[in-house]
PDB file of C-alpha atoms in Angstrom:
ATOM      1  CA  MET A   9      76.389 101.163 108.404  1.00 52.00           C
ATOM      2  CA  ALA A  10      79.505 102.585 110.245  1.00 79.00           C
ATOM      3  CA  ILE A  11      81.546 102.660 106.937  1.00 90.00           C
ATOM      4  CA  GLN A  12      84.998 103.862 107.108  1.00 94.00           C
ATOM      5  CA  ASN A  13      87.548 104.785 104.403  1.00 94.00           C
ATOM      6  CA  ASP A  14      90.051 102.075 103.583  1.00 94.00           C
ATOM      7  CA  THR A  15      93.149 101.540 101.448  1.00 91.00           C
ATOM      8  CA  PRO A  16      93.195  99.187  98.367  1.00 89.00           C
ATOM      9  CA  SER A  17      96.394  97.570  99.821  1.00 92.00           C
ATOM     10  CA  GLU A  18      94.371  96.058 102.510  1.00 94.00           C
ATOM     11  CA  LEU A  19      91.927  94.188 100.292  1.00 96.00           C
ATOM     12  CA  VAL A  20      93.469  90.812 101.522  1.00 98.00           C
ATOM     13  CA  THR A  21      94.754  89.983 104.844  1.00 96.00           C
ATOM     14  CA  ILE A  22      96.924  87.045 106.004  1.00 97.00           C
ATOM     15  CA  ASP A  23      97.489  85.805 109.446  1.00 95.00           C
ATOM     16  CA  GLN A  24      98.527  82.900 111.475  1.00 95.00           C
ATOM     17  CA  ASP A  25      95.512  80.797 110.589  1.00 96.00           C
ATOM     18  CA  TYR A  26      96.038  81.233 106.902  1.00 98.00           C
ATOM     19  CA  LEU A  27      97.188  77.545 105.878  1.00 98.00           C
ATOM     20  CA  THR A  28      94.253  76.042 107.966  1.00 98.00           C
ATOM     21  CA  ARG A  29      91.658  78.206 106.499  1.00 98.00           C
ATOM     22  CA  VAL A  30      92.708  77.886 102.772  1.00 98.00           C
ATOM     23  CA  GLN A  31      92.957  74.072 103.281  1.00 98.00           C
ATOM     24  CA  LEU A  32      89.337  74.143 104.592  1.00 98.00           C
ATOM     25  CA  ARG A  33      88.217  76.293 101.822  1.00 99.00           C
ATOM     26  CA  ARG A  34      89.721  74.021  99.285  1.00 98.00           C
ATOM     27  CA  ALA A  35      87.866  71.171 100.806  1.00 98.00           C
ATOM     28  CA  ILE A  36      84.596  73.080 100.808  1.00 98.00           C
ATOM     29  CA  LEU A  37      84.905  74.075  97.167  1.00 98.00           C
ATOM     30  CA  GLU A  38      85.454  70.453  96.328  1.00 98.00           C
ATOM     31  CA  GLU A  39      82.455  69.299  98.401  1.00 97.00           C
ATOM     32  CA  LYS A  40      79.935  71.871  97.590  1.00 97.00           C
ATOM     33  CA  GLY A  41      80.952  72.971  94.085  1.00 97.00           C
ATOM     34  CA  SER A  42      78.514  75.270  92.493  1.00 97.00           C
ATOM     35  CA  GLY A  43      76.814  75.896  95.941  1.00 97.00           C
ATOM     36  CA  VAL A  44      79.747  77.954  96.948  1.00 98.00           C
ATOM     37  CA  HIS A  45      80.929  79.561  93.666  1.00 99.00           C
ATOM     38  CA  GLY A  46      79.335  80.634  90.385  1.00 98.00           C
ATOM     39  CA  PHE A  47      78.976  83.328  87.792  1.00 99.00           C
ATOM     40  CA  THR A  48      76.631  84.478  85.108  1.00 98.00           C
ATOM     41  CA  PRO A  49      77.659  85.508  81.477  1.00 98.00           C
ATOM     42  CA  ASP A  50      77.701  89.079  82.609  1.00 98.00           C
ATOM     43  CA  GLY A  51      80.361  88.297  85.348  1.00 98.00           C
ATOM     44  CA  VAL A  52      82.894  86.759  83.034  1.00 99.00           C
ATOM     45  CA  GLY A  53      84.841  89.911  82.484  1.00 98.00           C
ATOM     46  CA  ALA A  54      84.711  90.945  86.166  1.00 99.00           C
ATOM     47  CA  VAL A  55      85.962  87.500  87.339  1.00 99.00           C
ATOM     48  CA  GLY A  56      89.060  87.550  84.903  1.00 99.00           C
ATOM     49  CA  GLU A  57      89.831  91.088  85.887  1.00 99.00           C
ATOM     50  CA  LEU A  58      89.827  90.242  89.552  1.00 99.00           C
ATOM     51  CA  TYR A  59      91.902  87.087  89.008  1.00 99.00           C
ATOM     52  CA  THR A  60      94.605  88.942  87.038  1.00 98.00           C
ATOM     53  CA  TYR A  61      94.801  91.733  89.483  1.00 98.00           C
ATOM     54  CA  LEU A  62      95.205  89.311  92.445  1.00 98.00           C
ATOM     55  CA  PHE A  63      97.696  86.855  90.871  1.00 98.00           C
ATOM     56  CA  GLU A  64      99.932  89.240  88.799  1.00 97.00           C
ATOM     57  CA  ASP A  65      99.796  92.572  90.614  1.00 96.00           C
ATOM     58  CA  TYR A  66      98.525  92.412  94.117  1.00 98.00           C
ATOM     59  CA  LEU A  67      99.443  89.242  96.078  1.00 98.00           C
ATOM     60  CA  PRO A  68     103.146  88.949  94.984  1.00 98.00           C
ATOM     61  CA  VAL A  69     103.649  92.533  95.809  1.00 97.00           C
ATOM     62  CA  ARG A  70     101.573  92.804  98.963  1.00 98.00           C
ATOM     63  CA  PHE A  71     102.876  89.443 100.327  1.00 98.00           C
ATOM     64  CA  PRO A  72     106.299  88.466  98.856  1.00 98.00           C
ATOM     65  CA  THR A  73     107.176  86.060 101.567  1.00 98.00           C
ATOM     66  CA  VAL A  74     103.981  84.097 100.737  1.00 98.00           C
ATOM     67  CA  PHE A  75     103.536  84.482  96.888  1.00 99.00           C
ATOM     68  CA  ARG A  76     106.310  84.415  94.273  1.00 98.00           C
ATOM     69  CA  LEU A  77     106.114  85.115  90.559  1.00 98.00           C
ATOM     70  CA  SER A  78     108.188  82.967  88.186  1.00 97.00           C
ATOM     71  CA  LYS A  79     110.957  84.852  86.282  1.00 96.00           C
ATOM     72  CA  ASP A  80     108.803  84.968  83.215  1.00 97.00           C
ATOM     73  CA  ARG A  81     105.912  86.298  85.318  1.00 96.00           C
ATOM     74  CA  ALA A  82     103.681  83.413  83.952  1.00 97.00           C
ATOM     75  CA  THR A  83     103.149  81.517  87.179  1.00 98.00           C
ATOM     76  CA  LEU A  84     102.490  82.433  90.732  1.00 98.00           C
ATOM     77  CA  THR A  85     103.605  80.018  93.553  1.00 99.00           C
ATOM     78  CA  ASN A  86     102.112  79.905  96.988  1.00 99.00           C
ATOM     79  CA  LEU A  87     105.049  79.221  99.290  1.00 98.00           C
ATOM     80  CA  VAL A  88     102.666  78.288 102.098  1.00 98.00           C
ATOM     81  CA  THR A  89     100.609  75.787 100.353  1.00 98.00           C
ATOM     82  CA  LYS A  90     103.130  74.840  97.586  1.00 98.00           C
ATOM     83  CA  LYS A  91     100.555  75.245  94.891  1.00 98.00           C
ATOM     84  CA  SER A  92     101.250  77.128  91.667  1.00 98.00           C
ATOM     85  CA  PHE A  93      98.789  78.734  89.250  1.00 98.00           C
ATOM     86  CA  ALA A  94      99.021  80.542  86.037  1.00 98.00           C
ATOM     87  CA  VAL A  95      98.863  84.281  86.228  1.00 98.00           C
ATOM     88  CA  SER A  96      96.483  84.399  83.316  1.00 98.00           C
ATOM     89  CA  PRO A  97      92.890  83.495  84.348  1.00 98.00           C
ATOM     90  CA  PRO A  98      91.565  80.205  83.329  1.00 97.00           C
ATOM     91  CA  LYS A  99      89.163  80.147  80.335  1.00 96.00           C
ATOM     92  CA  ASP A 100      86.492  78.611  82.707  1.00 98.00           C
ATOM     93  CA  SER A 101      85.334  81.381  85.006  1.00 98.00           C
ATOM     94  CA  ALA A 102      84.183  78.822  87.461  1.00 98.00           C
ATOM     95  CA  GLU A 103      87.774  77.557  87.748  1.00 98.00           C
ATOM     96  CA  ALA A 104      89.044  81.027  88.321  1.00 99.00           C
ATOM     97  CA  LEU A 105      86.755  81.593  91.161  1.00 99.00           C
ATOM     98  CA  LYS A 106      87.834  78.197  92.692  1.00 99.00           C
ATOM     99  CA  VAL A 107      91.375  79.207  92.416  1.00 99.00           C
ATOM    100  CA  ILE A 108      90.716  82.573  94.026  1.00 99.00           C
ATOM    101  CA  GLY A 109      88.656  80.861  96.839  1.00 99.00           C
ATOM    102  CA  GLU A 110      91.456  78.535  97.697  1.00 98.00           C
ATOM    103  CA  THR A 111      94.063  81.298  97.658  1.00 99.00           C
ATOM    104  CA  ILE A 112      92.628  83.996  99.744  1.00 99.00           C
ATOM    105  CA  GLU A 113      90.467  83.780 102.951  1.00 98.00           C
ATOM    106  CA  GLU A 114      88.195  86.614 101.820  1.00 99.00           C
ATOM    107  CA  ASP A 115      84.792  85.592 100.357  1.00 99.00           C
ATOM    108  CA  VAL A 116      83.860  87.649  97.197  1.00 99.00           C
ATOM    109  CA  PHE A 117      80.789  88.873  95.524  1.00 98.00           C
ATOM    110  CA  LEU A 118      80.957  90.789  92.208  1.00 99.00           C
ATOM    111  CA  LEU A 119      78.022  93.145  91.357  1.00 98.00           C
ATOM    112  CA  GLN A 120      77.351  94.824  88.049  1.00 98.00           C
ATOM    113  CA  GLU A 121      75.091  97.932  87.723  1.00 96.00           C
ATOM    114  CA  THR A 122      71.972  97.714  85.708  1.00 95.00           C
ATOM    115  CA  PRO A 123      68.999  99.969  85.137  1.00 94.00           C
ATOM    116  CA  ASP A 124      67.343  97.918  87.921  1.00 89.00           C
ATOM    117  CA  GLY A 125      70.147  98.329  90.373  1.00 93.00           C
ATOM    118  CA  HIS A 126      73.178  96.293  91.231  1.00 96.00           C
ATOM    119  CA  VAL A 127      73.059  92.616  90.359  1.00 97.00           C
ATOM    120  CA  CYS A 128      75.317  89.637  91.621  1.00 98.00           C
ATOM    121  CA  VAL A 129      77.120  88.345  88.579  1.00 98.00           C
ATOM    122  CA  ALA A 130      79.761  86.173  90.234  1.00 99.00           C
ATOM    123  CA  PHE A 131      80.653  84.820  93.702  1.00 99.00           C
ATOM    124  CA  VAL A 132      83.032  82.567  95.581  1.00 99.00           C
ATOM    125  CA  CYS A 133      81.818  82.260  99.295  1.00 99.00           C
ATOM    126  CA  CYS A 134      83.122  79.349 101.458  1.00 98.00           C
ATOM    127  CA  PHE A 135      82.117  80.749 104.801  1.00 98.00           C
ATOM    128  CA  PRO A 136      78.535  82.043 104.470  1.00 97.00           C
ATOM    129  CA  SER A 137      76.816  82.807 107.717  1.00 93.00           C
ATOM    130  CA  GLY A 138      73.233  81.411 107.609  1.00 90.00           C
ATOM    131  CA  PHE A 139      72.513  81.952 103.840  1.00 93.00           C
ATOM    132  CA  ASP A 140      72.839  80.022 100.636  1.00 96.00           C
ATOM    133  CA  PRO A 141      75.355  82.031  98.627  1.00 96.00           C
ATOM    134  CA  SER A 142      74.363  80.323  95.243  1.00 97.00           C
ATOM    135  CA  ASP A 143      70.833  81.806  95.753  1.00 96.00           C
ATOM    136  CA  LYS A 144      72.233  85.386  95.404  1.00 97.00           C
ATOM    137  CA  LEU A 145      73.588  84.767  91.829  1.00 98.00           C
ATOM    138  CA  GLY A 146      71.692  86.794  89.299  1.00 97.00           C
ATOM    139  CA  LYS A 147      69.669  88.696  91.882  1.00 96.00           C
ATOM    140  CA  ASN A 148      69.378  92.370  92.409  1.00 93.00           C
ATOM    141  CA  LEU A 149      70.814  93.725  95.610  1.00 92.00           C
ATOM    142  CA  ASN A 150      67.474  94.709  96.974  1.00 90.00           C
ATOM    143  CA  ASP A 151      66.301  91.172  96.444  1.00 89.00           C
ATOM    144  CA  ILE A 152      69.292  89.677  98.030  1.00 90.00           C
ATOM    145  CA  HIS A 153      68.751  91.745 101.299  1.00 86.00           C
ATOM    146  CA  LYS A 154      64.881  91.044 101.476  1.00 83.00           C
ATOM    147  CA  PRO A 155      65.199  88.857 104.557  1.00 83.00           C
ATOM    148  CA  VAL A 156      67.285  91.554 106.447  1.00 84.00           C
ATOM    149  CA  PRO A 157      65.073  93.563 108.848  1.00 78.00           C
ATOM    150  CA  SER A 158      64.610  97.211 107.801  1.00 74.00           C
ATOM    151  CA  TYR A 159      66.847  96.996 104.760  1.00 75.00           C
ATOM    152  CA  GLY A 160      63.945  98.573 102.713  1.00 74.00           C
ATOM    153  CA  ILE A 161      64.536 101.727 104.490  1.00 79.00           C
ATOM    154  CA  ILE A 162      68.147 102.044 103.184  1.00 80.00           C
ATOM    155  CA  GLN A 163      68.056 100.111 100.023  1.00 84.00           C
ATOM    156  CA  ASN A 164      67.777 103.066  97.714  1.00 88.00           C
ATOM    157  CA  SER A 165      70.521 105.001  99.321  1.00 89.00           C
ATOM    158  CA  MET A 166      72.675 101.811  99.174  1.00 88.00           C
ATOM    159  CA  GLN A 167      72.107 101.544  95.482  1.00 92.00           C
ATOM    160  CA  ARG A 168      73.184 105.283  95.155  1.00 92.00           C
ATOM    161  CA  TYR A 169      76.189 104.752  97.404  1.00 91.00           C
ATOM    162  CA  LEU A 170      77.442 101.843  95.214  1.00 93.00           C
ATOM    163  CA  SER A 171      76.866 103.862  92.147  1.00 93.00           C
ATOM    164  CA  ARG A 172      79.171 106.578  93.434  1.00 94.00           C
ATOM    165  CA  LEU A 173      82.030 104.135  94.294  1.00 94.00           C
ATOM    166  CA  VAL A 174      85.081 104.785  91.970  1.00 94.00           C
ATOM    167  CA  PRO A 175      88.090 102.621  91.158  1.00 94.00           C
ATOM    168  CA  GLY A 176      90.881 103.194  93.724  1.00 92.00           C
ATOM    169  CA  LYS A 177      88.466 104.096  96.534  1.00 93.00           C
ATOM    170  CA  SER A 178      88.009 101.258  99.087  1.00 95.00           C
ATOM    171  CA  VAL A 179      85.645 101.384 102.165  1.00 96.00           C
ATOM    172  CA  LYS A 180      85.224  98.926 105.044  1.00 97.00           C
ATOM    173  CA  ARG A 181      82.855  97.996 107.883  1.00 95.00           C
ATOM    174  CA  VAL A 182      82.590  95.370 110.589  1.00 96.00           C
ATOM    175  CA  ASN A 183      79.538  93.199 111.194  1.00 93.00           C
ATOM    176  CA  TRP A 184      79.110  90.728 113.963  1.00 94.00           C
ATOM    177  CA  THR A 185      76.832  88.263 115.627  1.00 94.00           C
ATOM    178  CA  VAL A 186      76.975  85.351 117.986  1.00 95.00           C
ATOM    179  CA  GLN A 187      76.933  81.720 116.885  1.00 94.00           C
ATOM    180  CA  THR A 188      76.606  78.551 118.994  1.00 94.00           C
ATOM    181  CA  HIS A 189      78.861  76.182 116.950  1.00 93.00           C
ATOM    182  CA  LYS A 190      82.149  76.108 115.347  1.00 94.00           C
ATOM    183  CA  GLU A 191      81.357  75.907 111.723  1.00 95.00           C
ATOM    184  CA  LEU A 192      82.671  78.615 109.358  1.00 97.00           C
ATOM    185  CA  CYS A 193      80.598  77.295 106.550  1.00 96.00           C
ATOM    186  CA  ASN A 194      77.000  77.566 107.870  1.00 93.00           C
ATOM    187  CA  ILE A 195      74.505  77.750 104.929  1.00 91.00           C
ATOM    188  CA  SER A 196      71.728  77.701 107.465  1.00 78.00           C
ATOM    189  CA  GLY A 197      71.340  78.238 111.214  1.00 59.00           C
ATOM    190  CA  ASN A 198      72.837  81.617 112.235  1.00 50.00           C
ATOM    191  CA  HIS A 199      69.544  83.468 111.243  1.00 51.00           C
ATOM    192  CA  ILE A 200      65.958  83.178 112.500  1.00 55.00           C
ATOM    193  CA  ASN A 201      63.246  84.579 110.437  1.00 52.00           C
ATOM    194  CA  SER A 202      60.212  84.590 112.751  1.00 50.00           C
ATOM    195  CA  GLU A 203      59.343  84.709 116.530  1.00 52.00           C
ATOM    196  CA  GLU A 204      57.599  81.275 115.925  1.00 54.00           C
ATOM    197  CA  GLU A 205      60.867  79.755 114.718  1.00 52.00           C
ATOM    198  CA  ALA A 206      62.742  81.194 117.712  1.00 50.00           C
ATOM    199  CA  ALA A 207      60.276  79.820 120.108  1.00 52.00           C
ATOM    200  CA  SER A 208      60.741  76.282 118.854  1.00 49.00           C
ATOM    201  CA  MET A 209      64.506  76.318 119.427  1.00 53.00           C
ATOM    202  CA  PRO A 210      66.384  75.340 122.590  1.00 53.00           C
ATOM    203  CA  LYS A 211      67.661  78.325 124.475  1.00 65.00           C
ATOM    204  CA  ASP A 212      70.476  76.691 126.578  1.00 79.00           C
ATOM    205  CA  VAL A 213      73.856  76.973 124.860  1.00 91.00           C
ATOM    206  CA  ASN A 214      77.230  75.332 125.298  1.00 94.00           C
ATOM    207  CA  ILE A 215      79.590  78.130 126.053  1.00 96.00           C
ATOM    208  CA  GLU A 216      82.502  76.262 124.949  1.00 96.00           C
ATOM    209  CA  GLU A 217      81.001  76.161 121.404  1.00 96.00           C
ATOM    210  CA  THR A 218      79.887  79.692 121.404  1.00 97.00           C
ATOM    211  CA  PHE A 219      81.595  82.328 119.475  1.00 98.00           C
ATOM    212  CA  MET A 220      81.386  86.052 118.330  1.00 97.00           C
ATOM    213  CA  ARG A 221      81.489  85.766 114.563  1.00 97.00           C
ATOM    214  CA  SER A 222      82.751  88.977 112.984  1.00 97.00           C
ATOM    215  CA  GLU A 223      83.158  89.891 109.344  1.00 97.00           C
ATOM    216  CA  LEU A 224      85.408  92.605 108.053  1.00 97.00           C
ATOM    217  CA  GLN A 225      83.625  93.685 104.929  1.00 97.00           C
ATOM    218  CA  ARG A 226      85.132  95.862 102.043  1.00 97.00           C
ATOM    219  CA  LEU A 227      83.697  97.529  98.992  1.00 97.00           C
ATOM    220  CA  THR A 228      85.648  98.779  96.061  1.00 97.00           C
ATOM    221  CA  ARG A 229      85.188  99.028  92.200  1.00 97.00           C
ATOM    222  CA  LEU A 230      87.175  97.251  89.560  1.00 98.00           C
ATOM    223  CA  PRO A 231      88.553  99.704  87.047  1.00 97.00           C
ATOM    224  CA  LYS A 232      87.862  97.814  83.666  1.00 98.00           C
ATOM    225  CA  SER A 233      84.772  95.905  84.144  1.00 98.00           C
ATOM    226  CA  LYS A 234      83.283  98.677  86.611  1.00 97.00           C
ATOM    227  CA  ALA A 235      82.095  95.848  88.779  1.00 98.00           C
ATOM    228  CA  VAL A 236      81.617  96.345  92.527  1.00 98.00           C
ATOM    229  CA  LEU A 237      83.799  93.980  94.482  1.00 98.00           C
ATOM    230  CA  PHE A 238      82.110  93.140  97.836  1.00 97.00           C
ATOM    231  CA  SER A 239      84.508  91.003 100.132  1.00 98.00           C
ATOM    232  CA  PHE A 240      84.606  89.899 103.515  1.00 98.00           C
ATOM    233  CA  LYS A 241      86.897  87.940 106.049  1.00 98.00           C
ATOM    234  CA  THR A 242      85.448  85.915 108.761  1.00 98.00           C
ATOM    235  CA  TYR A 243      86.868  85.801 112.387  1.00 98.00           C
ATOM    236  CA  LEU A 244      85.664  83.611 115.179  1.00 97.00           C
ATOM    237  CA  TYR A 245      86.390  84.765 118.786  1.00 98.00           C
ATOM    238  CA  PRO A 246      85.531  82.319 121.581  1.00 98.00           C
ATOM    239  CA  VAL A 247      83.039  83.982 124.140  1.00 98.00           C
ATOM    240  CA  GLN A 248      85.216  82.368 126.729  1.00 98.00           C
ATOM    241  CA  GLU A 249      88.150  84.371 125.591  1.00 98.00           C
ATOM    242  CA  ILE A 250      86.196  87.751 125.621  1.00 98.00           C
ATOM    243  CA  LYS A 251      85.085  87.178 129.101  1.00 98.00           C
ATOM    244  CA  ASP A 252      88.661  86.198 130.234  1.00 98.00           C
ATOM    245  CA  GLU A 253      89.937  89.443 128.792  1.00 97.00           C
ATOM    246  CA  GLY A 254      87.593  91.361 131.054  1.00 97.00           C
ATOM    247  CA  LEU A 255      85.234  92.452 128.252  1.00 98.00           C
ATOM    248  CA  GLY A 256      82.258  90.219 129.343  1.00 97.00           C
ATOM    249  CA  PRO A 257      79.902  93.033 130.604  1.00 97.00           C
ATOM    250  CA  LYS A 258      80.650  95.320 127.667  1.00 97.00           C
ATOM    251  CA  PHE A 259      79.990  92.523 125.169  1.00 97.00           C
ATOM    252  CA  ALA A 260      76.698  91.634 126.980  1.00 97.00           C
ATOM    253  CA  GLU A 261      75.648  95.311 126.753  1.00 96.00           C
ATOM    254  CA  ALA A 262      76.430  95.261 122.920  1.00 94.00           C
ATOM    255  CA  ILE A 263      74.161  92.067 122.614  1.00 94.00           C
ATOM    256  CA  GLU A 264      71.236  93.464 124.356  1.00 92.00           C
ATOM    257  CA  GLY A 265      71.571  96.638 122.311  1.00 90.00           C
ATOM    258  CA  MET A 266      70.641  94.575 119.179  1.00 86.00           C
ATOM    259  CA  GLY A 267      67.086  94.591 120.498  1.00 80.00           C
ATOM    260  CA  LYS A 268      66.961  98.419 120.674  1.00 80.00           C
ATOM    261  CA  GLY A 269      67.873 101.240 118.386  1.00 69.00           C
ATOM    262  CA  ASN A 270      66.430 101.842 114.788  1.00 71.00           C
ATOM    263  CA  CYS A 271      66.505  98.125 113.832  1.00 76.00           C
ATOM    264  CA  PRO A 272      65.095  95.947 116.659  1.00 75.00           C
ATOM    265  CA  GLY A 273      64.247  93.323 114.152  1.00 84.00           C
ATOM    266  CA  MET A 274      67.955  92.188 114.224  1.00 82.00           C
ATOM    267  CA  TRP A 275      67.330  90.796 117.686  1.00 86.00           C
ATOM    268  CA  THR A 276      65.263  87.953 116.111  1.00 86.00           C
ATOM    269  CA  TYR A 277      67.060  87.836 112.718  1.00 85.00           C
ATOM    270  CA  LYS A 278      70.525  87.128 114.337  1.00 86.00           C
ATOM    271  CA  GLY A 279      68.953  84.684 116.711  1.00 88.00           C
ATOM    272  CA  ALA A 280      69.557  86.697 120.020  1.00 89.00           C
ATOM    273  CA  VAL A 281      66.048  85.600 121.126  1.00 88.00           C
ATOM    274  CA  ARG A 282      67.551  82.029 121.498  1.00 89.00           C
ATOM    275  CA  TRP A 283      71.014  82.489 122.968  1.00 93.00           C
ATOM    276  CA  SER A 284      71.177  85.971 124.485  1.00 93.00           C
ATOM    277  CA  GLU A 285      69.838  85.048 127.919  1.00 94.00           C
ATOM    278  CA  SER A 286      72.437  82.253 128.516  1.00 95.00           C
ATOM    279  CA  VAL A 287      75.317  84.008 126.750  1.00 96.00           C
ATOM    280  CA  CYS A 288      74.815  87.305 128.649  1.00 96.00           C
ATOM    281  CA  ARG A 289      74.315  85.610 131.940  1.00 96.00           C
ATOM    282  CA  TYR A 290      77.703  83.861 131.341  1.00 96.00           C
ATOM    283  CA  LEU A 291      79.543  87.057 130.272  1.00 97.00           C
ATOM    284  CA  ARG A 292      78.403  88.827 133.548  1.00 97.00           C
ATOM    285  CA  SER A 293      79.087  85.921 135.964  1.00 93.00           C
TER     286      SER A 293
END
């Protein structure tokens, strides 16, 4: 999984695209509603804990030029969007998730450990890559990952790994694929589940609409609710820019490597059977 140690202070990142991204996230939350955020009764405590931590403790300290607490510490103002929110979480956990979702770019899933493994008890996910985030709610981690090739091999070790996570410890990993469109919110389309499905799809791609899609994923545990916090920030890098920077051949080699190694099923799952030939040919041209 190429997991690396991380620091809790890096939980949220803000860069030059912040305003554009959070405006898009707000629009997606309004349009798709419960399709991109939700909770179960077991997730109420974790949602409130995360909200309080972000709005009272983390954001105004980590990004003082972006977020400002009122003198009575009751309200947090976003100096970029000009929106203000109470530091205390809304009574409605769905509203709390919505506020989180339009304030940070990271998508968030909260998991609680049960005798049957870790279960998704809350989420806000505006930028899914080829999956329906609402379908994950209430499901065990193993069931969530059933479509992922070879996940069954590591599912028990993953459950044990999450069980060992302690508050204050944070880890990260990077995941990537290629997509042939500009959409950040893509509930279906980036993944292919069979060779037959792949064979029915066009294999020529528009390079101007082709991107490396990368997720910076993080895991940590909340101290009070003991919920596992899984978050990820999505980046899109135009394939044209990768080639212009002289990294075309190296990226083509990485793409072709998806069909090898200990998980060759990723070649089909990530759609490489459809776009790899055109993209690799371009990268090496």
